[in-house]
mmCIF file of N, CA and C and ligand atoms in Angstrom:
data_model
loop_
_atom_site.group_PDB
_atom_site.id
_atom_site.type_symbol
_atom_site.label_atom_id
_atom_site.label_comp_id
_atom_site.label_asym_id
_atom_site.label_seq_id
_atom_site.Cartn_x
_atom_site.Cartn_y
_atom_site.Cartn_z
ATOM 1 N N UNK V 721 -18.204 -36.021 75.248
ATOM 2 C CA UNK V 721 -16.929 -36.681 74.989
ATOM 3 C C UNK V 721 -16.194 -35.952 73.861
ATOM 4 N N UNK V 722 -14.898 -35.873 74.030
ATOM 5 C CA UNK V 722 -14.054 -35.265 73.005
ATOM 6 C C UNK V 722 -12.939 -36.254 72.674
ATOM 7 N N UNK V 723 -12.386 -36.110 71.482
ATOM 8 C CA UNK V 723 -11.303 -36.993 71.049
ATOM 9 C C UNK V 723 -9.978 -36.288 71.277
ATOM 10 N N UNK V 724 -9.083 -36.947 71.984
ATOM 11 C CA UNK V 724 -7.749 -36.402 72.268
ATOM 12 C C UNK V 724 -6.711 -37.305 71.613
ATOM 13 N N UNK V 725 -5.610 -36.695 71.219
ATOM 14 C CA UNK V 725 -4.536 -37.448 70.569
ATOM 15 C C UNK V 725 -3.381 -37.643 71.544
ATOM 16 N N UNK V 726 -2.797 -38.810 71.488
ATOM 17 C CA UNK V 726 -1.615 -39.141 72.288
ATOM 18 C C UNK V 726 -0.560 -39.708 71.350
ATOM 19 N N UNK V 727 0.713 -39.442 71.663
ATOM 20 C CA UNK V 727 1.797 -39.922 70.813
ATOM 21 C C UNK V 727 2.681 -40.883 71.590
ATOM 22 N N UNK V 728 2.707 -42.118 71.108
ATOM 23 C CA UNK V 728 3.597 -43.129 71.658
ATOM 24 C C UNK V 728 4.946 -42.988 70.953
ATOM 25 N N UNK V 729 6.078 -43.009 71.672
ATOM 26 C CA UNK V 729 7.380 -42.868 71.007
ATOM 27 C C UNK V 729 7.674 -44.005 70.026
ATOM 28 N N UNK V 730 7.024 -45.134 70.195
ATOM 29 C CA UNK V 730 7.298 -46.266 69.303
ATOM 30 C C UNK V 730 6.220 -46.444 68.227
ATOM 31 N N UNK V 731 4.951 -46.258 68.584
ATOM 32 C CA UNK V 731 3.856 -46.585 67.658
ATOM 33 C C UNK V 731 3.204 -45.371 67.013
ATOM 34 N N UNK V 732 3.554 -44.170 67.454
ATOM 35 C CA UNK V 732 2.981 -42.984 66.827
ATOM 36 C C UNK V 732 1.725 -42.504 67.527
ATOM 37 N N UNK V 733 0.914 -41.771 66.762
ATOM 38 C CA UNK V 733 -0.251 -41.089 67.336
ATOM 39 C C UNK V 733 -1.452 -42.036 67.369
ATOM 40 N N UNK V 734 -2.197 -41.988 68.484
ATOM 41 C CA UNK V 734 -3.476 -42.690 68.576
ATOM 42 C C UNK V 734 -4.455 -41.783 69.304
ATOM 43 N N UNK V 735 -5.711 -42.102 69.228
ATOM 44 C CA UNK V 735 -6.754 -41.250 69.788
ATOM 45 C C UNK V 735 -7.441 -41.941 70.951
ATOM 46 N N UNK V 736 -7.938 -41.121 71.868
ATOM 47 C CA UNK V 736 -8.721 -41.615 72.993
ATOM 48 C C UNK V 736 -9.814 -40.603 73.288
ATOM 49 N N UNK V 737 -10.964 -41.079 73.731
ATOM 50 C CA UNK V 737 -12.104 -40.202 74.016
ATOM 51 C C UNK V 737 -12.261 -40.036 75.515
ATOM 52 N N UNK V 738 -12.378 -38.766 75.927
ATOM 53 C CA UNK V 738 -12.597 -38.422 77.335
ATOM 54 C C UNK V 738 -13.591 -37.279 77.394
ATOM 55 N N UNK V 739 -14.248 -37.101 78.530
ATOM 56 C CA UNK V 739 -15.079 -35.902 78.688
ATOM 57 C C UNK V 739 -14.199 -34.653 78.605
ATOM 58 N N UNK V 740 -14.764 -33.582 78.125
ATOM 59 C CA UNK V 740 -13.996 -32.351 77.924
ATOM 60 C C UNK V 740 -13.421 -31.875 79.253
ATOM 61 N N UNK V 741 -12.105 -31.600 79.240
ATOM 62 C CA UNK V 741 -11.422 -31.116 80.428
ATOM 63 C C UNK V 741 -10.935 -32.204 81.359
ATOM 64 N N UNK V 742 -11.173 -33.466 81.053
ATOM 65 C CA UNK V 742 -10.772 -34.547 81.948
ATOM 66 C C UNK V 742 -9.749 -35.478 81.314
ATOM 67 N N UNK V 743 -9.154 -35.082 80.198
ATOM 68 C CA UNK V 743 -8.159 -35.937 79.549
ATOM 69 C C UNK V 743 -6.846 -35.870 80.331
ATOM 70 N N UNK V 744 -6.232 -36.996 80.646
ATOM 71 C CA UNK V 744 -4.954 -36.979 81.358
ATOM 72 C C UNK V 744 -3.822 -36.524 80.445
ATOM 73 N N UNK V 745 -2.723 -36.048 81.040
ATOM 74 C CA UNK V 745 -1.573 -35.582 80.260
ATOM 75 C C UNK V 745 -0.843 -36.737 79.590
ATOM 76 N N UNK V 746 -0.974 -37.915 80.123
ATOM 77 C CA UNK V 746 -0.343 -39.091 79.528
ATOM 78 C C UNK V 746 -1.174 -40.319 79.808
ATOM 79 N N UNK V 747 -1.040 -41.308 78.966
ATOM 80 C CA UNK V 747 -1.763 -42.569 79.171
ATOM 81 C C UNK V 747 -0.969 -43.697 78.527
ATOM 82 N N UNK V 748 -1.211 -44.938 78.932
ATOM 83 C CA UNK V 748 -0.478 -46.045 78.334
ATOM 84 C C UNK V 748 -0.919 -46.275 76.889
ATOM 85 N N UNK V 749 0.056 -46.595 76.045
ATOM 86 C CA UNK V 749 -0.219 -46.869 74.631
ATOM 87 C C UNK V 749 -1.101 -48.109 74.514
ATOM 88 N N UNK V 750 -2.041 -48.068 73.563
ATOM 89 C CA UNK V 750 -2.946 -49.192 73.370
ATOM 90 C C UNK V 750 -2.228 -50.400 72.781
ATOM 91 N N UNK V 751 -1.085 -50.194 72.138
ATOM 92 C CA UNK V 751 -0.372 -51.293 71.484
ATOM 93 C C UNK V 751 0.720 -51.876 72.371
ATOM 94 N N UNK V 752 1.599 -50.998 72.898
ATOM 95 C CA UNK V 752 2.765 -51.500 73.621
ATOM 96 C C UNK V 752 2.746 -51.157 75.111
ATOM 97 N N UNK V 753 1.743 -50.439 75.563
ATOM 98 C CA UNK V 753 1.562 -50.069 76.963
ATOM 99 C C UNK V 753 2.635 -49.114 77.474
ATOM 100 N N UNK V 754 3.437 -48.521 76.610
ATOM 101 C CA UNK V 754 4.404 -47.504 77.030
ATOM 102 C C UNK V 754 3.662 -46.204 77.301
ATOM 103 N N UNK V 755 4.273 -45.314 78.077
ATOM 104 C CA UNK V 755 3.641 -44.048 78.397
ATOM 105 C C UNK V 755 3.607 -43.156 77.152
ATOM 106 N N UNK V 756 2.422 -42.682 76.789
ATOM 107 C CA UNK V 756 2.247 -41.799 75.627
ATOM 108 C C UNK V 756 1.804 -40.428 76.114
ATOM 109 N N UNK V 757 2.452 -39.380 75.583
ATOM 110 C CA UNK V 757 2.119 -38.010 75.971
ATOM 111 C C UNK V 757 0.979 -37.475 75.123
ATOM 112 N N UNK V 758 0.203 -36.596 75.739
ATOM 113 C CA UNK V 758 -0.898 -35.974 75.016
ATOM 114 C C UNK V 758 -0.346 -34.990 73.993
ATOM 115 N N UNK V 759 -0.956 -34.968 72.814
ATOM 116 C CA UNK V 759 -0.552 -34.079 71.729
ATOM 117 C C UNK V 759 -1.661 -33.057 71.541
ATOM 118 N N UNK V 760 -1.268 -31.785 71.474
ATOM 119 C CA UNK V 760 -2.248 -30.740 71.223
ATOM 120 C C UNK V 760 -2.311 -30.489 69.725
ATOM 121 N N UNK V 761 -3.479 -30.611 69.164
ATOM 122 C CA UNK V 761 -3.654 -30.409 67.728
ATOM 123 C C UNK V 761 -4.797 -29.429 67.493
ATOM 124 N N UNK V 762 -4.874 -28.947 66.272
ATOM 125 C CA UNK V 762 -5.916 -27.973 65.923
ATOM 126 C C UNK V 762 -7.274 -28.667 65.923
ATOM 127 N N UNK V 763 -8.280 -28.023 66.471
ATOM 128 C CA UNK V 763 -9.617 -28.623 66.423
ATOM 129 C C UNK V 763 -10.139 -28.606 64.995
ATOM 130 N N UNK V 764 -11.171 -29.387 64.768
ATOM 131 C CA UNK V 764 -11.753 -29.434 63.422
ATOM 132 C C UNK V 764 -12.491 -28.131 63.168
ATOM 133 N N UNK V 765 -11.899 -27.293 62.370
ATOM 134 C CA UNK V 765 -12.500 -26.011 62.036
ATOM 135 C C UNK V 765 -13.040 -26.068 60.621
ATOM 136 N N UNK V 766 -14.130 -25.383 60.396
ATOM 137 C CA UNK V 766 -14.709 -25.388 59.056
ATOM 138 C C UNK V 766 -14.307 -24.132 58.296
ATOM 139 N N UNK V 767 -13.090 -23.624 58.544
ATOM 140 C CA UNK V 767 -12.622 -22.430 57.863
ATOM 141 C C UNK V 767 -11.987 -22.741 56.510
ATOM 142 N N UNK V 768 -11.862 -24.011 56.180
ATOM 143 C CA UNK V 768 -11.268 -24.386 54.900
ATOM 144 C C UNK V 768 -12.235 -24.027 53.775
ATOM 145 N N UNK V 769 -11.743 -23.355 52.734
ATOM 146 C CA UNK V 769 -12.624 -22.996 51.624
ATOM 147 C C UNK V 769 -13.261 -24.242 50.995
ATOM 148 N N UNK V 770 -14.523 -24.105 50.629
ATOM 149 C CA UNK V 770 -15.276 -25.232 50.076
ATOM 150 C C UNK V 770 -14.621 -25.766 48.801
ATOM 151 N N UNK V 771 -14.088 -24.881 47.964
ATOM 152 C CA UNK V 771 -13.453 -25.317 46.722
ATOM 153 C C UNK V 771 -12.221 -26.172 47.013
ATOM 154 N N UNK V 772 -11.468 -25.795 48.057
ATOM 155 C CA UNK V 772 -10.288 -26.580 48.417
ATOM 156 C C UNK V 772 -10.688 -27.951 48.948
ATOM 157 N N UNK V 773 -11.736 -28.001 49.752
ATOM 158 C CA UNK V 773 -12.218 -29.287 50.272
ATOM 159 C C UNK V 773 -12.648 -30.180 49.116
ATOM 160 N N UNK V 774 -13.357 -29.608 48.146
ATOM 161 C CA UNK V 774 -13.798 -30.382 46.990
ATOM 162 C C UNK V 774 -12.606 -30.903 46.204
ATOM 163 N N UNK V 775 -11.603 -30.054 45.983
ATOM 164 C CA UNK V 775 -10.419 -30.478 45.229
ATOM 165 C C UNK V 775 -9.654 -31.568 45.972
ATOM 166 N N UNK V 776 -9.523 -31.433 47.285
ATOM 167 C CA UNK V 776 -8.815 -32.449 48.057
ATOM 168 C C UNK V 776 -9.580 -33.771 48.056
ATOM 169 N N UNK V 777 -10.916 -33.696 48.151
ATOM 170 C CA UNK V 777 -11.719 -34.914 48.091
ATOM 171 C C UNK V 777 -11.570 -35.602 46.742
ATOM 172 N N UNK V 778 -11.573 -34.802 45.663
ATOM 173 C CA UNK V 778 -11.425 -35.372 44.324
ATOM 174 C C UNK V 778 -10.047 -36.011 44.159
ATOM 175 N N UNK V 779 -9.014 -35.353 44.676
ATOM 176 C CA UNK V 779 -7.663 -35.912 44.592
ATOM 177 C C UNK V 779 -7.564 -37.211 45.375
ATOM 178 N N UNK V 780 -8.214 -37.264 46.522
ATOM 179 C CA UNK V 780 -8.198 -38.490 47.309
ATOM 180 C C UNK V 780 -8.924 -39.627 46.607
ATOM 181 N N UNK V 781 -10.062 -39.303 45.983
ATOM 182 C CA UNK V 781 -10.803 -40.341 45.259
ATOM 183 C C UNK V 781 -10.033 -40.833 44.049
ATOM 184 N N UNK V 782 -9.317 -39.917 43.358
ATOM 185 C CA UNK V 782 -8.610 -40.327 42.141
ATOM 186 C C UNK V 782 -7.458 -41.268 42.459
ATOM 187 N N UNK V 783 -6.957 -41.240 43.692
ATOM 188 C CA UNK V 783 -5.890 -42.166 44.066
ATOM 189 C C UNK V 783 -6.423 -43.588 44.161
ATOM 190 N N UNK V 784 -7.674 -43.734 44.552
ATOM 191 C CA UNK V 784 -8.261 -45.061 44.731
ATOM 192 C C UNK V 784 -8.988 -45.533 43.474
ATOM 193 N N UNK V 785 -9.758 -44.653 42.855
ATOM 194 C CA UNK V 785 -10.559 -45.030 41.693
ATOM 195 C C UNK V 785 -10.534 -43.886 40.688
ATOM 196 N N UNK V 786 -9.494 -43.803 39.846
ATOM 197 C CA UNK V 786 -9.408 -42.687 38.904
ATOM 198 C C UNK V 786 -10.536 -42.728 37.870
ATOM 199 N N UNK V 787 -10.989 -41.526 37.494
ATOM 200 C CA UNK V 787 -12.035 -41.431 36.484
ATOM 201 C C UNK V 787 -11.434 -41.717 35.108
ATOM 202 N N UNK V 788 -12.197 -42.422 34.273
ATOM 203 C CA UNK V 788 -11.743 -42.736 32.928
ATOM 204 C C UNK V 788 -12.365 -41.716 31.988
ATOM 205 N N UNK V 789 -11.515 -41.018 31.226
ATOM 206 C CA UNK V 789 -12.001 -40.009 30.297
ATOM 207 C C UNK V 789 -11.445 -40.297 28.912
ATOM 208 N N UNK V 790 -12.122 -39.774 27.887
ATOM 209 C CA UNK V 790 -11.670 -39.988 26.519
ATOM 210 C C UNK V 790 -10.897 -38.792 25.983
ATOM 211 N N UNK V 791 -10.953 -37.657 26.701
ATOM 212 C CA UNK V 791 -10.193 -36.482 26.289
ATOM 213 C C UNK V 791 -9.843 -35.675 27.540
ATOM 214 N N UNK V 792 -9.000 -34.688 27.399
ATOM 215 C CA UNK V 792 -8.579 -33.875 28.519
ATOM 216 C C UNK V 792 -9.767 -33.050 28.999
ATOM 217 N N UNK V 793 -10.141 -33.132 30.282
ATOM 218 C CA UNK V 793 -11.292 -32.374 30.767
ATOM 219 C C UNK V 793 -11.045 -30.873 30.682
ATOM 220 N N UNK V 794 -12.094 -30.130 30.356
ATOM 221 C CA UNK V 794 -12.019 -28.685 30.332
ATOM 222 C C UNK V 794 -11.550 -28.099 29.023
ATOM 223 N N UNK V 795 -11.205 -28.924 28.059
ATOM 224 C CA UNK V 795 -10.765 -28.420 26.752
ATOM 225 C C UNK V 795 -11.851 -28.652 25.723
ATOM 226 N N UNK V 796 -11.968 -27.670 24.848
ATOM 227 C CA UNK V 796 -12.915 -27.847 23.750
ATOM 228 C C UNK V 796 -12.245 -28.667 22.657
ATOM 229 N N UNK V 797 -13.069 -29.349 21.897
ATOM 230 C CA UNK V 797 -12.494 -30.115 20.794
ATOM 231 C C UNK V 797 -12.016 -29.155 19.711
ATOM 232 N N UNK V 798 -11.142 -29.618 18.869
ATOM 233 C CA UNK V 798 -10.566 -28.760 17.835
ATOM 234 C C UNK V 798 -11.595 -28.388 16.774
ATOM 235 N N UNK V 799 -12.706 -29.172 16.656
ATOM 236 C CA UNK V 799 -13.707 -28.882 15.631
ATOM 237 C C UNK V 799 -14.459 -27.588 15.963
ATOM 238 N N UNK V 800 -14.642 -27.277 17.233
ATOM 239 C CA UNK V 800 -15.392 -26.078 17.602
ATOM 240 C C UNK V 800 -14.492 -24.868 17.804
ATOM 241 N N UNK V 801 -13.180 -25.075 17.809
ATOM 242 C CA UNK V 801 -12.258 -23.961 18.019
ATOM 243 C C UNK V 801 -12.188 -23.118 16.750
ATOM 244 N N UNK V 802 -12.329 -21.803 16.839
ATOM 245 C CA UNK V 802 -12.258 -20.966 15.637
ATOM 246 C C UNK V 802 -10.844 -21.001 15.038
ATOM 247 N N UNK V 803 -10.812 -21.066 13.742
ATOM 248 C CA UNK V 803 -9.535 -21.138 13.026
ATOM 249 C C UNK V 803 -9.222 -19.750 12.466
ATOM 250 N N UNK V 804 -7.992 -19.325 12.659
ATOM 251 C CA UNK V 804 -7.578 -18.026 12.137
ATOM 252 C C UNK V 804 -7.475 -18.109 10.614
ATOM 253 N N UNK V 805 -8.049 -17.149 9.874
ATOM 254 C CA UNK V 805 -8.032 -17.224 8.404
ATOM 255 C C UNK V 805 -6.617 -17.201 7.825
ATOM 256 N N UNK V 806 -5.675 -16.625 8.533
ATOM 257 C CA UNK V 806 -4.303 -16.573 8.039
ATOM 258 C C UNK V 806 -3.626 -17.935 8.021
ATOM 259 N N UNK V 807 -4.151 -18.891 8.795
ATOM 260 C CA UNK V 807 -3.540 -20.227 8.810
ATOM 261 C C UNK V 807 -3.668 -20.926 7.462
ATOM 262 N N UNK V 808 -4.695 -20.586 6.642
ATOM 263 C CA UNK V 808 -4.896 -21.233 5.353
ATOM 264 C C UNK V 808 -3.772 -20.860 4.375
ATOM 265 N N UNK V 809 -3.114 -19.736 4.584
ATOM 266 C CA UNK V 809 -2.054 -19.296 3.665
ATOM 267 C C UNK V 809 -0.686 -19.842 4.041
ATOM 268 N N UNK V 810 -0.590 -20.511 5.206
ATOM 269 C CA UNK V 810 0.702 -21.064 5.614
ATOM 270 C C UNK V 810 1.069 -22.251 4.736
ATOM 271 N N UNK V 811 2.357 -22.476 4.473
ATOM 272 C CA UNK V 811 2.769 -23.610 3.626
ATOM 273 C C UNK V 811 2.423 -24.930 4.301
ATOM 274 N N UNK V 812 2.010 -25.900 3.510
ATOM 275 C CA UNK V 812 1.657 -27.231 3.998
ATOM 276 C C UNK V 812 2.903 -28.096 4.050
ATOM 277 N N UNK V 813 2.970 -28.974 5.011
ATOM 278 C CA UNK V 813 4.138 -29.871 5.076
ATOM 279 C C UNK V 813 4.132 -30.908 3.963
HETATM 280 ZN ZN1 ZN P 2031 3.144 -47.875 71.716
#
């Protein structure tokens, strides 16, 4: 069985499962029973870079349950950052 997409002019895209090669060109919409045409879409390919998939998954999760942090991620604190010796000679406010 494969999943095929059909587009109803009123309700949008819905999916239906048929054996490979036996999907009809059109079928009645599951909601309004109007004739829906088959939509050709890209198959699920695993060519997407893993880093991009991870970033997209993280972005999707942050929309629902954002992580709570106490500082900006990826930045070192100012205590460990080296201070330039010339800064000590600058005038103080
Ligand atoms: Zn419909």
